[in-house]
Amino acid sequence: MSYETILVETRGKVGLVTLNRPKALNALNAQVLADLLAAFRAFDADPAIAASVLTGSEKAFAAGADIKEMQSRDYVDMYVADAFAGWDDFARIRKPIIAAVAGYALGGGCELAMMCDFIIAGDNAKFGQPEITLGVMPGMGGSQRLTRFVGKSKAMDMVLTGRMMDAAEAERCGLVSRVVPADDLMAEALTAASRIAEFSLPAVMMAKEAVDRAYETTLSEGLRFERRLFHSMFALEDQKEGMAAFVEKRPARFLDR
Ligand SMILES: CC(C)=CC(=O)SCCNC(=O)CCNC(=O)[C@H](O)C(C)(C)COP(=O)(O)OP(=O)(O)OC[C@H]1O[C@@H](n2cnc3c(N)ncnc32)[C@H](O)[C@@H]1OP(=O)(O)O
């Protein structure tokens, strides 16, 4: 299958999606959303794929929602179309997605990276929510997700001043999980995705679901949810295999069952 705005490849059990609107610094328009949803839903449905990596170019992961697409819209257009609601579907992809971010991840670009399960940044990455400079505010989840990632003070700073933070600051404040030299970014991200792909797919998917739940519920509800999922894992063949392999001092051979 070919797409207008992204490139899609597979590397063993890992899917690799590269945003590909270089002239617009990978600005996110309706076609990008449609292409990303189609590609990641196909990975979710493909038993041969266990995890994936989403990346952009060296200069820009994505410089935001497409300002030229939005510019002429009025309130009724945005409200009736429920503009940006489609990105909630991206956040519902069930298999793990690592964002490999080099260059600019601004506005919707930063928001898209935060919708992924974790972010590995090249040392040239720059993150920001500059919507305030355009007379608006974040609209793809930035006011909520950034605040949960970095806390109120830093999120307010980013959203109200529109300033960018570099990769080192993003790592310090917990927005990204690790920073690597930009030249090593793709190798690191693909290695991390391949490592995830070695494990039991249902265990990985349940673990992702449990961590995501922490963002949406109270501690007591989250703990109950975790315990229910954890108990259910004892119905997996992979739990029997993983624990037997440990006891027998051999590598586990997971069946994704
Ligand atoms: C989610 C919601 C509600 C909102 C948003 O995300 S709003 C967008 C937030 N993002 C921004 O405000 C960043 C906009 N871009 C920039 O500030 C700059 O492009 C830059 C700092 C990222 C890079 O500057 P540079 O001078 O290196 O490159 P440019 O000449 O400015 O850009 C190259 C090329 O890309 C087009 N471009 C860049 N960003 C966007 C965008 N978000 N939407 C549409 N098009 C974008 C830019 O216009 C230029 O194309 P042209 O030469 O054809 O004008």
Short mmCIF file of C-alpha atoms and ligand atoms in Angstrom, two decimals:
data_model
loop_
_atom_site.label_atom_id
_atom_site.label_comp_id
_atom_site.label_asym_id
_atom_site.label_seq_id
_atom_site.Cartn_x
_atom_site.Cartn_y
_atom_site.Cartn_z
CA MET A 1 0.00 0.00 0.00
CA SER A 2 1.35 3.47 -0.78
CA TYR A 3 0.54 6.68 1.04
CA GLU A 4 0.62 10.34 0.01
CA THR A 5 2.29 11.81 3.08
CA ILE A 6 4.18 9.02 4.82
CA LEU A 7 6.62 6.23 3.99
CA VAL A 8 5.92 2.84 5.51
CA GLU A 9 8.42 0.01 5.88
CA THR A 10 8.83 -3.03 8.05
CA ARG A 11 12.02 -4.28 9.69
CA GLY A 12 11.31 -7.78 10.95
CA LYS A 13 8.52 -7.44 13.52
CA VAL A 14 8.92 -3.63 13.66
CA GLY A 15 6.92 -1.17 11.56
CA LEU A 16 8.63 2.07 10.57
CA VAL A 17 6.59 5.11 9.54
CA THR A 18 8.35 8.25 8.30
CA LEU A 19 6.45 11.50 7.91
CA ASN A 20 7.14 12.70 4.40
CA ARG A 21 6.05 16.28 3.69
CA PRO A 22 9.56 17.75 3.59
CA LYS A 23 8.56 21.04 1.94
CA ALA A 24 6.15 21.80 4.80
CA LEU A 25 8.42 20.45 7.57
CA ASN A 26 5.98 17.56 7.99
CA ALA A 27 3.09 19.83 8.95
CA LEU A 28 0.13 17.70 9.93
CA ASN A 29 -2.92 18.03 7.69
CA ALA A 30 -6.02 15.88 7.20
CA GLN A 31 -4.21 13.63 4.73
CA VAL A 32 -1.37 12.97 7.17
CA LEU A 33 -3.91 11.95 9.81
CA ALA A 34 -5.70 9.67 7.35
CA ASP A 35 -2.42 8.08 6.25
CA LEU A 36 -1.13 7.60 9.80
CA LEU A 37 -4.39 6.02 10.93
CA ALA A 38 -4.41 3.65 7.96
CA ALA A 39 -0.78 2.63 8.48
CA PHE A 40 -0.93 2.10 12.24
CA ARG A 41 -4.31 0.36 12.09
CA ALA A 42 -2.78 -1.99 9.52
CA PHE A 43 0.09 -2.69 11.95
CA ASP A 44 -2.43 -3.32 14.74
CA ALA A 45 -4.20 -5.84 12.51
CA ASP A 46 -0.99 -7.53 11.31
CA PRO A 47 0.11 -10.40 13.56
CA ALA A 48 3.62 -10.14 12.10
CA ILE A 49 4.11 -6.63 13.58
CA ALA A 50 4.72 -6.18 17.30
CA ALA A 51 5.85 -2.56 17.71
CA SER A 52 6.61 0.46 15.57
CA VAL A 53 8.61 3.64 15.24
CA LEU A 54 7.27 6.98 14.01
CA THR A 55 9.80 9.50 12.80
CA GLY A 56 10.20 12.59 10.63
CA SER A 57 13.21 14.16 8.96
CA GLU A 58 16.50 15.38 10.36
CA LYS A 59 15.15 18.94 10.37
CA ALA A 60 11.64 18.31 11.62
CA PHE A 61 9.71 15.53 13.26
CA ALA A 62 6.71 17.79 12.53
CA ALA A 63 6.42 21.58 12.73
CA GLY A 64 2.82 21.46 13.85
CA ALA A 65 -0.68 21.30 12.52
CA ASP A 66 -0.83 22.69 9.00
CA ILE A 67 -1.31 26.42 9.51
CA LYS A 68 -2.16 26.94 5.84
CA GLU A 69 -4.95 24.35 6.06
CA MET A 70 -6.39 25.98 9.21
CA GLN A 71 -5.90 29.62 8.33
CA SER A 72 -9.21 30.29 6.59
CA ARG A 73 -11.42 28.22 8.90
CA ASP A 74 -14.00 29.86 11.13
CA TYR A 75 -15.55 28.70 14.38
CA VAL A 76 -18.43 26.86 12.72
CA ASP A 77 -16.06 24.99 10.38
CA MET A 78 -13.92 23.86 13.31
CA TYR A 79 -16.84 22.97 15.57
CA VAL A 80 -18.94 21.09 13.00
CA ALA A 81 -15.92 19.14 11.72
CA ASP A 82 -14.87 18.53 15.36
CA ALA A 83 -11.42 19.53 14.12
CA PHE A 84 -8.53 17.46 15.50
CA ALA A 85 -10.85 14.92 17.18
CA GLY A 86 -9.52 12.34 14.70
CA TRP A 87 -6.16 12.43 16.48
CA ASP A 88 -7.84 10.74 19.45
CA ASP A 89 -8.03 7.66 17.19
CA PHE A 90 -4.26 7.78 16.74
CA ALA A 91 -3.86 7.73 20.52
CA ARG A 92 -5.98 4.56 20.57
CA ILE A 93 -3.53 2.49 18.48
CA ARG A 94 -2.98 -0.63 20.60
CA LYS A 95 0.53 -1.79 19.76
CA PRO A 96 3.48 0.25 21.08
CA ILE A 97 4.73 3.21 19.06
CA ILE A 98 8.06 4.91 19.75
CA ALA A 99 8.46 8.48 18.52
CA ALA A 100 11.97 9.07 17.19
CA VAL A 101 12.27 12.85 17.20
CA ALA A 102 14.95 14.86 15.42
CA GLY A 103 14.68 18.59 14.80
CA TYR A 104 11.46 20.48 15.41
CA ALA A 105 8.52 18.89 17.22
CA LEU A 106 6.28 21.91 17.55
CA GLY A 107 2.59 22.36 18.25
CA GLY A 108 0.80 19.36 16.81
CA GLY A 109 4.23 17.80 16.18
CA CYS A 110 4.99 17.81 19.91
CA GLU A 111 1.44 16.64 20.58
CA LEU A 112 1.80 13.77 18.10
CA ALA A 113 5.08 12.70 19.73
CA MET A 114 3.33 12.72 23.11
CA MET A 115 0.55 10.49 21.73
CA CYS A 116 3.20 7.83 21.09
CA ASP A 117 4.20 5.55 23.96
CA PHE A 118 7.57 7.11 24.55
CA ILE A 119 9.89 9.55 22.87
CA ILE A 120 13.53 9.03 21.99
CA ALA A 121 15.09 12.34 20.98
CA GLY A 122 18.09 13.17 18.87
CA ASP A 123 20.34 15.74 20.54
CA ASN A 124 19.18 18.29 17.94
CA ALA A 125 15.49 17.95 18.87
CA LYS A 126 13.45 20.99 19.83
CA PHE A 127 10.04 20.75 21.45
CA GLY A 128 7.46 23.49 21.83
CA GLN A 129 3.82 24.52 21.88
CA PRO A 130 4.03 27.81 19.97
CA GLU A 131 0.31 28.06 19.16
CA ILE A 132 0.02 31.18 21.35
CA THR A 133 2.18 33.01 18.78
CA LEU A 134 -0.53 32.27 16.20
CA GLY A 135 -3.33 33.63 18.37
CA VAL A 136 -4.57 30.21 19.48
CA MET A 137 -3.60 27.46 21.94
CA PRO A 138 -2.77 23.75 21.68
CA GLY A 139 -5.63 21.77 20.13
CA MET A 140 -4.29 18.23 19.73
CA GLY A 141 -3.92 17.48 23.43
CA GLY A 142 -0.91 19.64 24.35
CA SER A 143 -2.47 21.48 27.27
CA GLN A 144 -3.40 18.14 28.84
CA ARG A 145 -0.61 15.73 27.84
CA LEU A 146 2.28 18.19 28.23
CA THR A 147 1.03 19.08 31.72
CA ARG A 148 0.91 15.41 32.68
CA PHE A 149 4.42 14.87 31.28
CA VAL A 150 6.22 17.89 32.71
CA GLY A 151 3.95 19.34 35.42
CA LYS A 152 2.01 22.59 35.61
CA SER A 153 4.82 25.12 35.89
CA LYS A 154 6.83 23.95 32.87
CA ALA A 155 3.68 23.32 30.81
CA MET A 156 2.41 26.83 31.54
CA ASP A 157 5.82 28.23 30.61
CA MET A 158 5.81 26.35 27.28
CA VAL A 159 2.17 27.04 26.39
CA LEU A 160 2.05 30.70 27.49
CA THR A 161 5.46 31.84 26.19
CA GLY A 162 5.60 29.58 23.13
CA ARG A 163 9.31 29.01 23.77
CA MET A 164 11.09 25.87 22.59
CA MET A 165 12.97 23.47 24.85
CA ASP A 166 16.00 21.56 23.67
CA ALA A 167 16.49 17.82 23.98
CA ALA A 168 18.47 18.04 27.23
CA GLU A 169 15.73 20.06 28.93
CA ALA A 170 13.09 17.71 27.52
CA GLU A 171 14.91 14.75 29.05
CA ARG A 172 15.38 16.52 32.40
CA CYS A 173 11.69 17.26 32.72
CA GLY A 174 10.50 13.80 31.64
CA LEU A 175 9.09 14.65 28.22
CA VAL A 176 11.51 12.27 26.50
CA SER A 177 12.81 8.96 27.79
CA ARG A 178 16.34 9.32 26.40
CA VAL A 179 18.48 11.59 24.24
CA VAL A 180 20.96 10.13 21.78
CA PRO A 181 23.29 11.65 19.17
CA ALA A 182 21.13 12.58 16.18
CA ASP A 183 23.13 10.21 13.96
CA ASP A 184 22.22 7.27 16.21
CA LEU A 185 18.53 8.14 16.58
CA MET A 186 17.01 5.66 14.16
CA ALA A 187 19.28 2.81 15.23
CA GLU A 188 18.39 3.43 18.91
CA ALA A 189 14.66 3.66 18.22
CA LEU A 190 14.60 0.56 16.02
CA THR A 191 16.65 -1.37 18.59
CA ALA A 192 14.21 -0.37 21.34
CA ALA A 193 11.23 -1.41 19.18
CA SER A 194 12.94 -4.72 18.30
CA ARG A 195 13.55 -5.38 21.99
CA ILE A 196 9.83 -4.83 22.72
CA ALA A 197 9.00 -7.13 19.79
CA GLU A 198 10.94 -9.98 21.45
CA PHE A 199 8.44 -10.14 24.31
CA SER A 200 4.96 -11.58 24.52
CA LEU A 201 2.69 -9.38 22.39
CA PRO A 202 -0.38 -9.72 24.64
CA ALA A 203 1.76 -8.96 27.72
CA VAL A 204 3.25 -5.90 25.98
CA MET A 205 -0.19 -4.66 24.89
CA MET A 206 -1.64 -5.10 28.38
CA ALA A 207 1.34 -3.32 29.93
CA LYS A 208 0.81 -0.40 27.54
CA GLU A 209 -2.89 -0.32 28.41
CA ALA A 210 -2.11 -0.29 32.13
CA VAL A 211 0.41 2.57 31.92
CA ASP A 212 -2.00 4.56 29.73
CA ARG A 213 -4.72 4.05 32.34
CA ALA A 214 -2.59 5.97 34.85
CA TYR A 215 -3.28 9.08 32.79
CA GLU A 216 -7.02 8.66 32.87
CA THR A 217 -8.07 7.50 36.28
CA THR A 218 -7.54 7.68 40.03
CA LEU A 219 -4.73 5.78 41.76
CA SER A 220 -7.11 3.28 43.37
CA GLU A 221 -8.94 2.60 40.07
CA GLY A 222 -5.61 2.32 38.26
CA LEU A 223 -4.24 -0.13 40.82
CA ARG A 224 -7.40 -2.24 40.53
CA PHE A 225 -7.12 -2.17 36.72
CA GLU A 226 -3.45 -3.19 36.89
CA ARG A 227 -4.22 -6.07 39.26
CA ARG A 228 -7.03 -7.40 37.05
CA LEU A 229 -4.79 -7.35 33.97
CA PHE A 230 -1.91 -8.86 35.93
CA HIS A 231 -4.12 -11.72 37.17
CA SER A 232 -5.39 -12.30 33.61
CA MET A 233 -1.82 -12.76 32.42
CA PHE A 234 -1.73 -16.08 34.24
CA ALA A 235 -4.03 -17.34 31.50
CA LEU A 236 -1.28 -16.69 28.92
CA GLU A 237 0.87 -19.50 27.58
CA ASP A 238 3.61 -16.85 27.51
CA GLN A 239 3.46 -16.47 31.32
CA LYS A 240 4.08 -20.22 31.66
CA GLU A 241 6.89 -20.06 29.09
CA GLY A 242 8.52 -16.90 30.49
CA MET A 243 8.64 -18.17 34.05
CA ALA A 244 9.67 -21.71 33.05
CA ALA A 245 12.48 -20.26 30.92
CA PHE A 246 13.75 -18.25 33.89
CA VAL A 247 13.72 -21.27 36.19
CA GLU A 248 15.34 -23.50 33.54
CA LYS A 249 17.98 -20.82 32.80
CA ARG A 250 17.21 -20.63 29.06
CA PRO A 251 15.86 -17.92 26.76
CA ALA A 252 12.07 -17.69 26.57
CA ARG A 253 10.32 -18.59 23.33
CA PHE A 254 7.16 -16.50 23.40
CA LEU A 255 4.24 -17.55 21.21
CA ASP A 256 2.16 -14.38 21.62
CA ARG A 257 -0.56 -16.54 23.17
C1 LIG B 1 -2.44 21.59 16.92
C2 LIG B 1 -2.75 22.99 16.71
C3 LIG B 1 -4.07 23.43 17.09
C4 LIG B 1 -1.93 23.91 16.20
C5 LIG B 1 -0.60 23.81 15.71
O1 LIG B 1 0.16 22.88 15.70
S1 LIG B 1 -0.25 25.28 15.04
C6 LIG B 1 1.36 25.11 14.42
C7 LIG B 1 2.39 25.23 15.48
N1 LIG B 1 3.69 25.30 14.86
C8 LIG B 1 4.29 26.43 14.57
O2 LIG B 1 3.81 27.51 14.84
C9 LIG B 1 5.63 26.32 13.89
C10 LIG B 1 5.56 26.94 12.50
N2 LIG B 1 6.83 26.86 11.83
C11 LIG B 1 7.89 27.64 12.16
O3 LIG B 1 7.87 28.41 13.10
C12 LIG B 1 9.09 27.49 11.30
O4 LIG B 1 8.73 26.87 10.11
C13 LIG B 1 10.25 26.68 11.96
C14 LIG B 1 10.82 27.46 13.16
C15 LIG B 1 9.75 25.31 12.43
C16 LIG B 1 11.38 26.46 10.92
O5 LIG B 1 11.78 27.68 10.37
P1 LIG B 1 12.61 27.73 9.01
O6 LIG B 1 12.90 29.16 8.74
O7 LIG B 1 13.75 26.80 9.09
O8 LIG B 1 11.63 27.12 7.90
P2 LIG B 1 10.38 27.84 7.21
O9 LIG B 1 10.83 28.54 6.00
O10 LIG B 1 9.60 28.63 8.21
O11 LIG B 1 9.47 26.59 6.83
C17 LIG B 1 9.72 25.80 5.66
C18 LIG B 1 8.39 25.57 4.99
O12 LIG B 1 7.55 24.84 5.88
C19 LIG B 1 6.31 25.51 6.05
N3 LIG B 1 5.80 25.25 7.39
C20 LIG B 1 6.48 25.19 8.55
N4 LIG B 1 5.68 24.93 9.56
C21 LIG B 1 4.43 24.82 9.04
C22 LIG B 1 3.15 24.55 9.61
N5 LIG B 1 2.98 24.31 10.91
N6 LIG B 1 2.10 24.55 8.78
C23 LIG B 1 2.23 24.76 7.46
N7 LIG B 1 3.41 24.99 6.85
C24 LIG B 1 4.50 25.04 7.66
C25 LIG B 1 6.69 26.96 5.86
O13 LIG B 1 5.54 27.74 5.58
C26 LIG B 1 7.66 26.87 4.70
O14 LIG B 1 6.94 26.67 3.51
P3 LIG B 1 6.90 27.82 2.38
O15 LIG B 1 8.32 28.14 2.07
O16 LIG B 1 6.15 27.20 1.25
O17 LIG B 1 6.17 28.96 3.00
#
